[in-house]
Amino acid sequence: MANLDTIVALATATGSGAIAVIRLSGPQAIPIVKGVFKGKDLAKQASHTVHFGTIRNGTEILDEVLVSLFVAPHSYTREDVVEISAHNSRYIIERILELLIQRGARAARPGEFTLRAFLNGQMDLSQAEAVADLIASTSAASHLVAMQQMRGGFSTVLKQLREQLIQFASLVELELDFSEEDVEFANRSQLEALIVEINRVIHKLIGSFEQGNVLKNGVPVVIAGRPNVGKSTLLNTLLNEERAIVSDIAGTTRDTIEDEVNIHGVTFRFIDTAGIRDTRDVIEAKGVERTREKMRKARLIVYLADPQQDDLDEIKSQLAEVAQLGVPYVTVVNKVDLLTRDHVDTLNAINPLFISAKNNTGVEELKEELLRKVNLHKLDAGDVLVTNVRHVEALRRTEEALQGVLLGIKGSVTSDFLAMDIRQALHHLGEITGSVSTDDLLDNIFSKFCIGK
Ligand code: GDP
């Protein structure tokens, strides 16, 4: 699918930094830059070469630059791509962009380079989406799953499933041409075995979403407990070590900034902490429902108790309430610095972690416990995890269609019905990789990218 126009955008972030990269893609990329570049004749240079020279507007020198050439199809978009590395001055960048647009380039829309890469077959849709995930990744785990998806791990699995299904679909459809003769080209028990196997893989992929989602978006955690047990103090202690990471997040594409703590490469997300910090007594009637709701939605609860305020029986009854929610929780006794030996012995009955949020004692052990509790499988670079809601929904629809095929085989339905259900399953699988896509879907996905990507 050839694009006739040539697009241009700043590919690096605006702001301070030594170098800015301006990228062009399209059939006129090389001639346009050649027209404003003084140095070697770019039209005569090999792909994957870099050239020093100046960008000029007539006789005016705008900048000394390096120009990198990527000749189609050996580029990110599979079109001719030129990257101009210039000095990162806002003035220079604006002037160069303006000049290139005057010469016939068009300002790129968000994600348009990656959209072209997809449309030109460089990558499928799930890989294109992984590019955005990769850029947004803030932890070792989210980086690993995005990288895996971008490099095509997920796509390969889907492609294999599709190929097997297509083969059977064609056999079943062939039967339609011979409907009077009542022949069966597609062996039903083989088809059934195939569908069962495909369903098993799809089921596993759907099951991986819980972990994939958590790795990509962070583990939602609620710190709960009565007022003054030390919830905010604990959160601050956890965050203090992570200030750098937290402030880094501000510039990314996230809608809301949450309190995030990176523990051994996994992001823990303390959700809506304003609400949590406001939370009054869990056992108290007022506000209980709101707190409960937050706790129910969490993947993990850290329940803080303060023996200065409550005796063992009270803490036990609070814990019983927490247990009812059915969410994994960690029992933590705070302010261990104020406890006597006897106190600790008594409290051992509930087998808690003892910490002092204020003095940062036991917090490391708490972190280890959090990691253990979410029970993430150790990830290998080869693991395929589904991290995208759109993908998991398409997989669920595929699974449903395949159930239809299985029922059809059992009920000995005619080939045309069987073929319809198989096609339906193929359609949903294709939605993930983009072999089936609509303009709306593509708009929706690529408009979330930044310009220049
Ligand atoms: P929250 O209402 O649960 O968020 O509790 P805060 O974090 O505001 O803490 C309530 C009080 O307990 C504050 O005065 C804290 O300084 C104090 N506090 C918190 N953690 C500790 C601790 O480990 N030891 C001691 N001695 N005091 C603590």
CSV table of C-alpha atoms and ligand atoms in Angstrom, one decimal:
chain,number,residue,atom,x,y,z
A,1,MET,CA,0.0,0.0,0.0
A,2,ALA,CA,2.0,3.0,-1.2
A,3,ASN,CA,1.5,6.4,0.4
A,4,LEU,CA,2.0,9.2,-2.1
A,5,ASP,CA,2.8,11.9,0.4
A,6,THR,CA,5.9,12.4,2.4
A,7,ILE,CA,5.5,13.1,6.1
A,8,VAL,CA,7.7,14.9,8.5
A,9,ALA,CA,7.9,15.3,12.3
A,10,LEU,CA,10.3,15.9,15.1
A,11,ALA,CA,11.0,12.4,16.4
A,12,THR,CA,12.6,13.4,19.6
A,13,ALA,CA,11.0,15.1,22.6
A,14,THR,CA,10.8,18.8,22.7
A,15,GLY,CA,12.7,20.4,25.6
A,16,SER,CA,16.3,20.4,26.5
A,17,GLY,CA,18.8,17.9,25.1
A,18,ALA,CA,21.8,18.1,22.8
A,19,ILE,CA,20.3,16.7,19.6
A,20,ALA,CA,17.0,16.7,17.9
A,21,VAL,CA,16.0,14.2,15.2
A,22,ILE,CA,13.6,15.2,12.5
A,23,ARG,CA,12.3,12.3,10.5
A,24,LEU,CA,10.8,12.1,7.0
A,25,SER,CA,9.1,9.2,5.4
A,26,GLY,CA,7.7,8.8,1.9
A,27,PRO,CA,8.7,8.8,-1.8
A,28,GLN,CA,9.9,12.4,-1.7
A,29,ALA,CA,11.9,12.1,1.5
A,30,ILE,CA,15.3,11.9,-0.2
A,31,PRO,CA,14.7,14.5,-2.9
A,32,ILE,CA,13.2,17.0,-0.4
A,33,VAL,CA,16.1,16.8,1.9
A,34,LYS,CA,18.6,16.7,-1.0
A,35,GLY,CA,17.1,20.1,-2.0
A,36,VAL,CA,18.1,21.8,1.2
A,37,PHE,CA,21.2,19.9,2.1
A,38,LYS,CA,24.7,21.0,1.2
A,39,GLY,CA,27.0,18.0,1.3
A,40,LYS,CA,27.1,14.8,-0.7
A,41,ASP,CA,24.4,14.2,-3.2
A,42,LEU,CA,21.9,12.3,-1.1
A,43,ALA,CA,20.2,10.7,-4.1
A,44,LYS,CA,23.4,8.8,-4.9
A,45,GLN,CA,24.2,7.5,-1.4
A,46,ALA,CA,23.6,4.0,-0.2
A,47,SER,CA,21.0,3.0,2.4
A,48,HIS,CA,22.1,3.1,6.1
A,49,THR,CA,24.7,5.7,5.6
A,50,VAL,CA,25.2,9.0,7.5
A,51,HIS,CA,26.3,12.2,6.0
A,52,PHE,CA,27.6,15.5,7.4
A,53,GLY,CA,26.5,18.8,5.9
A,54,THR,CA,24.4,21.9,6.3
A,55,ILE,CA,20.8,22.6,5.9
A,56,ARG,CA,20.3,25.8,4.0
A,57,ASN,CA,17.4,28.0,3.1
A,58,GLY,CA,18.8,29.6,0.0
A,59,THR,CA,22.2,31.0,1.2
A,60,GLU,CA,21.2,31.1,4.8
A,61,ILE,CA,22.7,28.2,6.9
A,62,LEU,CA,20.2,26.9,9.4
A,63,ASP,CA,22.3,24.3,11.0
A,64,GLU,CA,25.1,21.8,10.6
A,65,VAL,CA,23.6,18.4,10.7
A,66,LEU,CA,24.0,14.7,10.2
A,67,VAL,CA,21.6,13.0,7.7
A,68,SER,CA,20.9,9.3,8.0
A,69,LEU,CA,19.4,7.5,5.0
A,70,PHE,CA,17.2,4.5,5.0
A,71,VAL,CA,16.2,3.4,1.5
A,72,ALA,CA,12.9,1.6,1.0
A,73,PRO,CA,12.1,-1.1,2.0
A,74,HIS,CA,14.8,-1.2,4.6
A,75,SER,CA,13.4,1.3,7.0
A,76,TYR,CA,11.0,1.5,9.9
A,77,THR,CA,8.1,2.4,7.6
A,78,ARG,CA,9.4,0.4,4.6
A,79,GLU,CA,9.4,3.7,2.7
A,80,ASP,CA,12.4,6.0,2.1
A,81,VAL,CA,13.2,7.5,5.4
A,82,VAL,CA,15.6,10.3,6.2
A,83,GLU,CA,16.5,11.4,9.7
A,84,ILE,CA,18.2,14.7,10.2
A,85,SER,CA,20.1,15.1,13.5
A,86,ALA,CA,20.2,18.7,14.3
A,87,HIS,CA,21.2,20.9,17.2
A,88,ASN,CA,18.2,20.9,19.6
A,89,SER,CA,17.2,24.5,19.4
A,90,ARG,CA,13.5,25.2,19.2
A,91,TYR,CA,14.3,27.9,16.6
A,92,ILE,CA,16.4,25.6,14.4
A,93,ILE,CA,13.8,22.8,14.6
A,94,GLU,CA,10.9,25.1,13.6
A,95,ARG,CA,12.9,26.6,10.8
A,96,ILE,CA,13.9,23.2,9.4
A,97,LEU,CA,10.4,21.8,9.7
A,98,GLU,CA,9.0,24.8,8.0
A,99,LEU,CA,11.5,24.5,5.2
A,100,LEU,CA,10.8,20.8,4.6
A,101,ILE,CA,7.1,21.5,4.6
A,102,GLN,CA,7.6,24.3,2.0
A,103,ARG,CA,9.5,21.8,-0.1
A,104,GLY,CA,6.5,19.4,-0.1
A,105,ALA,CA,6.5,17.4,3.1
A,106,ARG,CA,3.4,17.2,5.2
A,107,ALA,CA,3.3,17.4,9.0
A,108,ALA,CA,2.8,13.9,10.3
A,109,ARG,CA,-0.2,13.0,12.5
A,110,PRO,CA,0.3,11.2,15.8
A,111,GLY,CA,1.6,7.7,15.3
A,112,GLU,CA,1.6,8.1,11.5
A,113,PHE,CA,5.1,6.6,11.0
A,114,THR,CA,4.1,3.5,12.9
A,115,LEU,CA,0.8,3.4,11.1
A,116,ARG,CA,2.7,3.3,7.8
A,117,ALA,CA,4.9,0.6,9.2
A,118,PHE,CA,1.8,-1.4,9.9
A,119,LEU,CA,0.1,-0.7,6.6
A,120,ASN,CA,3.2,-1.6,4.7
A,121,GLY,CA,3.5,-4.9,6.4
A,122,GLN,CA,6.6,-4.1,8.5
A,123,MET,CA,4.7,-5.2,11.7
A,124,ASP,CA,1.2,-6.3,12.6
A,125,LEU,CA,-1.2,-4.3,14.7
A,126,SER,CA,-0.3,-5.9,18.0
A,127,GLN,CA,3.4,-5.2,17.4
A,128,ALA,CA,2.6,-1.6,16.6
A,129,GLU,CA,0.7,-1.3,19.8
A,130,ALA,CA,3.7,-2.7,21.6
A,131,VAL,CA,5.8,0.2,20.3
A,132,ALA,CA,3.6,2.6,22.3
A,133,ASP,CA,3.8,0.3,25.4
A,134,LEU,CA,7.5,0.1,25.1
A,135,ILE,CA,7.8,3.9,25.1
A,136,ALA,CA,5.5,4.1,28.1
A,137,SER,CA,7.3,1.3,30.0
A,138,THR,CA,8.6,2.3,33.4
A,139,SER,CA,9.7,-1.0,34.9
A,140,ALA,CA,11.8,-4.0,34.0
A,141,ALA,CA,8.6,-6.1,33.8
A,142,SER,CA,6.6,-3.8,31.6
A,143,HIS,CA,9.6,-3.3,29.4
A,144,LEU,CA,10.0,-7.1,29.0
A,145,VAL,CA,6.4,-7.8,28.0
A,146,ALA,CA,6.3,-4.8,25.6
A,147,MET,CA,9.6,-5.8,24.0
A,148,GLN,CA,8.4,-9.4,23.7
A,149,GLN,CA,5.2,-8.3,22.0
A,150,MET,CA,7.0,-5.8,19.7
A,151,ARG,CA,9.4,-8.5,18.6
A,152,GLY,CA,6.5,-10.6,17.5
A,153,GLY,CA,6.2,-13.3,20.1
A,154,PHE,CA,2.5,-12.9,20.5
A,155,SER,CA,2.0,-12.4,16.7
A,156,THR,CA,3.8,-15.7,16.0
A,157,VAL,CA,1.5,-17.7,18.3
A,158,LEU,CA,-1.6,-16.1,16.7
A,159,LYS,CA,-0.3,-16.6,13.2
A,160,GLN,CA,0.1,-20.3,13.8
A,161,LEU,CA,-3.4,-20.6,15.2
A,162,ARG,CA,-4.8,-18.7,12.2
A,163,GLU,CA,-3.0,-20.8,9.7
A,164,GLN,CA,-4.2,-24.1,11.1
A,165,LEU,CA,-7.8,-22.7,11.2
A,166,ILE,CA,-7.6,-21.4,7.7
A,167,GLN,CA,-6.6,-24.7,6.4
A,168,PHE,CA,-9.6,-26.4,7.9
A,169,ALA,CA,-11.9,-23.6,6.9
A,170,SER,CA,-10.9,-24.1,3.2
A,171,LEU,CA,-11.5,-27.8,3.4
A,172,VAL,CA,-14.9,-27.3,5.0
A,173,GLU,CA,-15.7,-24.7,2.4
A,174,LEU,CA,-14.7,-27.0,-0.3
A,175,GLU,CA,-17.4,-29.3,0.9
A,176,LEU,CA,-20.0,-26.6,0.1
A,177,ASP,CA,-19.1,-27.0,-3.6
A,178,PHE,CA,-20.0,-30.7,-3.4
A,179,SER,CA,-23.0,-30.4,-1.2
A,180,GLU,CA,-25.1,-32.8,-3.2
A,181,GLU,CA,-22.6,-35.5,-2.9
A,182,ASP,CA,-22.3,-35.5,0.8
A,183,VAL,CA,-18.6,-35.7,1.0
A,184,GLU,CA,-16.4,-34.7,4.0
A,185,PHE,CA,-13.0,-33.3,3.1
A,186,ALA,CA,-12.4,-32.0,6.6
A,187,ASN,CA,-12.2,-34.9,9.0
A,188,ARG,CA,-14.5,-34.0,11.8
A,189,SER,CA,-12.6,-35.7,14.6
A,190,GLN,CA,-9.3,-34.1,13.4
A,191,LEU,CA,-11.1,-30.7,13.3
A,192,GLU,CA,-12.4,-31.3,16.8
A,193,ALA,CA,-9.0,-32.1,18.1
A,194,LEU,CA,-7.6,-29.1,16.4
A,195,ILE,CA,-10.2,-26.8,17.9
A,196,VAL,CA,-9.7,-28.2,21.3
A,197,GLU,CA,-6.0,-27.6,21.0
A,198,ILE,CA,-6.4,-24.0,19.7
A,199,ASN,CA,-8.9,-23.3,22.5
A,200,ARG,CA,-6.3,-24.5,25.0
A,201,VAL,CA,-3.8,-22.0,23.7
A,202,ILE,CA,-6.3,-19.2,23.6
A,203,HIS,CA,-7.5,-20.0,27.1
A,204,LYS,CA,-3.9,-19.8,28.3
A,205,LEU,CA,-3.4,-16.5,26.5
A,206,ILE,CA,-6.6,-15.1,28.1
A,207,GLY,CA,-5.4,-16.4,31.5
A,208,SER,CA,-2.1,-14.6,31.0
A,209,PHE,CA,-3.9,-11.3,30.8
A,210,GLU,CA,-4.2,-11.0,34.6
A,211,GLN,CA,-0.4,-11.1,35.0
A,212,GLY,CA,0.2,-9.2,31.8
A,213,ASN,CA,-2.0,-6.4,32.8
A,214,VAL,CA,-0.5,-6.2,36.2
A,215,LEU,CA,3.0,-6.1,34.8
A,216,LYS,CA,2.1,-3.4,32.3
A,217,ASN,CA,-0.1,-1.2,34.5
A,218,GLY,CA,1.2,-2.1,38.0
A,219,VAL,CA,-0.2,-4.1,40.9
A,220,PRO,CA,-3.1,-2.2,42.5
A,221,VAL,CA,-2.6,-2.1,46.2
A,222,VAL,CA,-4.6,-0.5,49.0
A,223,ILE,CA,-3.0,0.3,52.3
A,224,ALA,CA,-5.8,0.1,54.8
A,225,GLY,CA,-6.3,0.4,58.6
A,226,ARG,CA,-7.7,2.7,61.2
A,227,PRO,CA,-6.8,6.4,61.3
A,228,ASN,CA,-3.4,7.1,62.7
A,229,VAL,CA,-2.0,3.6,62.3
A,230,GLY,CA,0.6,5.0,60.0
A,231,LYS,CA,-0.7,4.5,56.5
A,232,SER,CA,0.6,7.8,55.0
A,233,THR,CA,3.9,7.4,56.8
A,234,LEU,CA,4.3,3.9,55.3
A,235,LEU,CA,3.4,5.2,51.8
A,236,ASN,CA,5.9,8.0,52.1
A,237,THR,CA,8.6,5.6,53.3
A,238,LEU,CA,7.9,3.4,50.3
A,239,LEU,CA,7.9,6.4,48.0
A,240,ASN,CA,10.9,8.1,49.3
A,241,GLU,CA,13.2,5.6,47.9
A,242,GLU,CA,11.4,5.9,44.6
A,243,ARG,CA,11.2,9.7,44.1
A,244,ALA,CA,13.2,9.6,40.9
A,245,ILE,CA,10.9,7.0,39.3
A,246,VAL,CA,7.8,8.7,40.4
A,247,SER,CA,8.8,12.1,39.0
A,248,ASP,CA,9.8,10.4,35.7
A,249,ILE,CA,6.3,9.2,35.2
A,250,ALA,CA,4.9,12.7,34.9
A,251,GLY,CA,6.0,13.2,31.4
A,252,THR,CA,4.6,9.9,30.0
A,253,THR,CA,1.3,9.2,28.4
A,254,ARG,CA,-0.6,8.1,31.6
A,255,ASP,CA,-3.9,9.8,32.3
A,256,THR,CA,-3.4,10.0,36.0
A,257,ILE,CA,-0.4,10.1,38.1
A,258,GLU,CA,-0.5,7.6,40.9
A,259,ASP,CA,1.8,6.7,43.7
A,260,GLU,CA,3.9,4.1,42.2
A,261,VAL,CA,6.6,2.1,43.8
A,262,ASN,CA,9.0,-0.1,41.8
A,263,ILE,CA,9.8,-3.2,43.7
A,264,HIS,CA,12.4,-5.4,42.1
A,265,GLY,CA,11.3,-4.5,38.6
A,266,VAL,CA,7.5,-4.7,39.3
A,267,THR,CA,5.4,-1.6,39.6
A,268,PHE,CA,3.1,-1.4,42.6
A,269,ARG,CA,0.4,1.1,42.2
A,270,PHE,CA,-1.2,2.7,45.3
A,271,ILE,CA,-4.6,3.5,43.9
A,272,ASP,CA,-6.4,6.7,44.5
A,273,THR,CA,-4.5,7.4,47.6
A,274,ALA,CA,-6.4,10.6,48.2
A,275,GLY,CA,-9.3,8.4,48.9
A,276,ILE,CA,-7.3,6.0,50.9
A,277,ARG,CA,-5.7,8.7,52.9
A,278,ASP,CA,-9.1,10.1,53.7
A,279,THR,CA,-10.4,6.7,54.7
A,280,ARG,CA,-11.7,6.6,58.2
A,281,ASP,CA,-12.2,3.7,60.4
A,282,VAL,CA,-12.7,0.5,58.4
A,283,ILE,CA,-15.1,-0.8,61.0
A,284,GLU,CA,-16.9,2.5,61.4
A,285,ALA,CA,-20.1,2.7,59.6
A,286,LYS,CA,-19.4,5.9,57.8
A,287,GLY,CA,-17.3,5.6,54.7
A,288,VAL,CA,-17.0,1.8,55.2
A,289,GLU,CA,-18.6,1.0,51.9
A,290,ARG,CA,-16.3,3.3,49.9
A,291,THR,CA,-13.2,1.8,51.5
A,292,ARG,CA,-14.5,-1.7,51.1
A,293,GLU,CA,-15.1,-1.0,47.4
A,294,LYS,CA,-11.5,0.1,46.9
A,295,MET,CA,-10.2,-2.8,48.8
A,296,ARG,CA,-12.3,-5.2,46.8
A,297,LYS,CA,-10.9,-3.9,43.6
A,298,ALA,CA,-7.3,-4.1,44.8
A,299,ARG,CA,-5.1,-7.0,43.9
A,300,LEU,CA,-3.6,-6.8,47.3
A,301,ILE,CA,-4.3,-5.2,50.7
A,302,VAL,CA,-1.7,-4.2,53.2
A,303,TYR,CA,-3.6,-4.1,56.5
A,304,LEU,CA,-1.9,-2.0,59.0
A,305,ALA,CA,-2.6,-2.4,62.7
A,306,ASP,CA,-1.4,-0.3,65.6
A,307,PRO,CA,-1.3,-2.0,69.0
A,308,GLN,CA,-1.1,1.3,70.7
A,309,GLN,CA,-4.7,1.9,69.6
A,310,ASP,CA,-6.2,-1.6,69.5
A,311,ASP,CA,-5.7,-4.8,71.5
A,312,LEU,CA,-5.3,-8.2,69.9
A,313,ASP,CA,-9.0,-9.0,69.9
A,314,GLU,CA,-9.9,-5.8,68.1
A,315,ILE,CA,-7.2,-6.3,65.6
A,316,LYS,CA,-8.4,-9.9,65.1
A,317,SER,CA,-11.9,-8.7,64.4
A,318,GLN,CA,-10.6,-6.1,61.9
A,319,LEU,CA,-8.7,-8.8,60.1
A,320,ALA,CA,-11.7,-11.0,60.0
A,321,GLU,CA,-13.5,-8.3,58.1
A,322,VAL,CA,-10.6,-7.9,55.7
A,323,ALA,CA,-10.5,-11.6,55.1
A,324,GLN,CA,-14.2,-11.6,54.0
A,325,LEU,CA,-13.3,-9.5,51.0
A,326,GLY,CA,-11.5,-12.4,49.4
A,327,VAL,CA,-8.5,-10.3,48.3
A,328,PRO,CA,-5.0,-11.4,49.3
A,329,TYR,CA,-3.8,-9.3,52.2
A,330,VAL,CA,-0.7,-8.8,54.3
A,331,THR,CA,-1.1,-8.3,58.0
A,332,VAL,CA,1.3,-5.6,59.3
A,333,VAL,CA,1.8,-4.4,62.8
A,334,ASN,CA,3.2,-0.8,62.7
A,335,LYS,CA,5.1,1.2,65.3
A,336,VAL,CA,7.2,-1.8,66.4
A,337,ASP,CA,9.6,0.8,68.0
A,338,LEU,CA,7.0,1.3,70.7
A,339,LEU,CA,6.3,-2.3,71.5
A,340,THR,CA,7.6,-4.3,74.4
A,341,ARG,CA,8.9,-7.9,74.1
A,342,ASP,CA,5.6,-9.2,75.7
A,343,HIS,CA,3.5,-7.2,73.3
A,344,VAL,CA,5.3,-8.7,70.3
A,345,ASP,CA,4.9,-12.2,71.7
A,346,THR,CA,1.2,-11.7,72.1
A,347,LEU,CA,0.8,-10.2,68.7
A,348,ASN,CA,2.6,-13.2,67.2
A,349,ALA,CA,-0.7,-14.9,67.4
A,350,ILE,CA,-1.8,-13.2,64.2
A,351,ASN,CA,1.6,-13.9,62.6
A,352,PRO,CA,2.1,-10.3,61.3
A,353,LEU,CA,5.0,-8.5,59.8
A,354,PHE,CA,6.4,-6.0,62.3
A,355,ILE,CA,7.5,-2.7,60.9
A,356,SER,CA,8.2,0.8,61.9
A,357,ALA,CA,7.0,2.9,59.0
A,358,LYS,CA,8.6,5.9,60.6
A,359,ASN,CA,12.0,4.4,61.2
A,360,ASN,CA,12.0,2.3,58.0
A,361,THR,CA,12.4,-1.0,59.9
A,362,GLY,CA,10.9,-4.1,58.3
A,363,VAL,CA,9.9,-2.2,55.2
A,364,GLU,CA,12.3,-4.2,53.0
A,365,GLU,CA,10.7,-7.5,54.4
A,366,LEU,CA,7.3,-6.0,53.6
A,367,LYS,CA,8.3,-5.4,50.0
A,368,GLU,CA,9.5,-9.0,49.7
A,369,GLU,CA,6.2,-10.1,51.1
A,370,LEU,CA,4.2,-8.0,48.6
A,371,LEU,CA,6.1,-9.5,45.7
A,372,ARG,CA,5.5,-13.0,47.1
A,373,LYS,CA,1.8,-12.3,47.6
A,374,VAL,CA,1.1,-11.2,44.0
A,375,ASN,CA,2.8,-14.5,43.0
A,376,LEU,CA,4.0,-13.4,39.6
A,377,HIS,CA,5.6,-16.2,37.7
A,378,LYS,CA,9.1,-15.5,36.9
A,379,LEU,CA,9.1,-14.2,33.4
A,380,ASP,CA,11.3,-15.6,30.7
A,381,ALA,CA,12.1,-13.5,27.6
A,382,GLY,CA,10.2,-16.1,25.6
A,383,ASP,CA,6.9,-15.9,27.6
A,384,VAL,CA,3.9,-14.6,25.7
A,385,LEU,CA,1.6,-12.5,27.9
A,386,VAL,CA,-1.5,-10.7,26.8
A,387,THR,CA,-1.3,-7.1,28.2
A,388,ASN,CA,-3.9,-5.3,26.1
A,389,VAL,CA,-7.6,-5.2,26.9
A,390,ARG,CA,-8.5,-5.0,23.2
A,391,HIS,CA,-6.5,-8.2,22.6
A,392,VAL,CA,-8.1,-10.1,25.4
A,393,GLU,CA,-11.6,-9.2,24.3
A,394,ALA,CA,-10.9,-10.4,20.8
A,395,LEU,CA,-9.5,-13.6,22.2
A,396,ARG,CA,-12.7,-14.1,24.3
A,397,ARG,CA,-14.8,-13.6,21.1
A,398,THR,CA,-12.5,-16.1,19.3
A,399,GLU,CA,-13.0,-18.6,22.1
A,400,GLU,CA,-16.8,-18.2,21.9
A,401,ALA,CA,-16.8,-18.7,18.1
A,402,LEU,CA,-14.7,-21.8,18.5
A,403,GLN,CA,-17.2,-23.2,21.1
A,404,GLY,CA,-19.7,-22.7,18.3
A,405,VAL,CA,-17.6,-24.8,16.0
A,406,LEU,CA,-17.2,-27.5,18.7
A,407,LEU,CA,-21.0,-27.6,19.3
A,408,GLY,CA,-21.5,-27.7,15.5
A,409,ILE,CA,-19.3,-30.7,15.1
A,410,LYS,CA,-21.0,-32.5,18.0
A,411,GLY,CA,-24.4,-31.7,16.6
A,412,SER,CA,-23.3,-32.7,13.1
A,413,VAL,CA,-24.4,-29.4,11.6
A,414,THR,CA,-23.9,-28.9,7.9
A,415,SER,CA,-20.7,-27.6,6.4
A,416,ASP,CA,-22.0,-24.1,5.8
A,417,PHE,CA,-22.8,-23.5,9.4
A,418,LEU,CA,-19.4,-24.9,10.5
A,419,ALA,CA,-17.6,-22.8,7.9
A,420,MET,CA,-19.4,-19.7,9.3
A,421,ASP,CA,-18.3,-20.3,12.8
A,422,ILE,CA,-14.7,-21.0,11.8
A,423,ARG,CA,-14.7,-17.8,9.7
A,424,GLN,CA,-16.0,-15.9,12.7
A,425,ALA,CA,-13.2,-17.2,14.9
A,426,LEU,CA,-10.7,-16.2,12.2
A,427,HIS,CA,-12.2,-12.8,12.0
A,428,HIS,CA,-11.7,-12.2,15.7
A,429,LEU,CA,-8.1,-13.5,15.7
A,430,GLY,CA,-7.5,-11.2,12.8
A,431,GLU,CA,-8.7,-8.2,14.7
A,432,ILE,CA,-5.7,-8.6,17.0
A,433,THR,CA,-3.0,-8.6,14.4
A,434,GLY,CA,-4.9,-6.2,12.2
A,435,SER,CA,-5.4,-8.5,9.2
A,436,VAL,CA,-9.0,-7.4,9.9
A,437,SER,CA,-9.2,-3.7,10.8
A,438,THR,CA,-11.4,-0.7,10.3
A,439,ASP,CA,-10.3,2.9,9.9
A,440,ASP,CA,-12.0,3.7,13.2
A,441,LEU,CA,-10.0,1.1,15.0
A,442,LEU,CA,-6.7,2.3,13.5
A,443,ASP,CA,-7.6,5.9,14.3
A,444,ASN,CA,-8.3,4.9,17.8
A,445,ILE,CA,-5.0,3.1,18.3
A,446,PHE,CA,-2.7,5.4,16.5
A,447,SER,CA,-4.1,8.7,17.7
A,448,LYS,CA,-2.8,7.7,21.2
A,449,PHE,CA,0.8,7.7,19.9
A,450,CYS,CA,2.9,10.8,20.1
A,451,ILE,CA,3.7,12.8,16.9
A,452,GLY,CA,6.9,11.6,15.3
A,453,LYS,CA,6.4,8.0,16.3
B,1,GDP,P1,-2.6,7.3,59.0
B,1,GDP,O1,-3.8,8.1,59.5
B,1,GDP,O2,-2.9,5.9,59.1
B,1,GDP,O3,-2.2,7.8,57.6
B,1,GDP,O4,-1.4,7.6,59.9
B,1,GDP,P2,-0.1,8.6,59.8
B,1,GDP,O5,0.8,8.1,58.8
B,1,GDP,O6,-0.6,10.0,59.6
B,1,GDP,O7,0.5,8.4,61.2
B,1,GDP,C1,-0.1,8.7,62.4
B,1,GDP,C2,0.9,9.0,63.5
B,1,GDP,O8,1.7,7.9,63.7
B,1,GDP,C3,1.9,10.1,63.0
B,1,GDP,O9,2.2,10.9,64.1
B,1,GDP,C4,3.2,9.3,62.7
B,1,GDP,O10,4.4,10.0,62.9
B,1,GDP,C5,3.1,8.1,63.7
B,1,GDP,N1,3.8,7.0,63.2
B,1,GDP,C6,3.7,6.4,61.9
B,1,GDP,N2,4.5,5.3,61.9
B,1,GDP,C7,5.1,5.2,63.0
B,1,GDP,C8,6.1,4.3,63.6
B,1,GDP,O11,6.6,3.4,62.9
B,1,GDP,N3,6.5,4.5,64.9
B,1,GDP,C9,6.0,5.5,65.6
B,1,GDP,N4,6.5,5.7,66.8
B,1,GDP,N5,5.1,6.4,65.1
B,1,GDP,C10,4.7,6.3,63.9
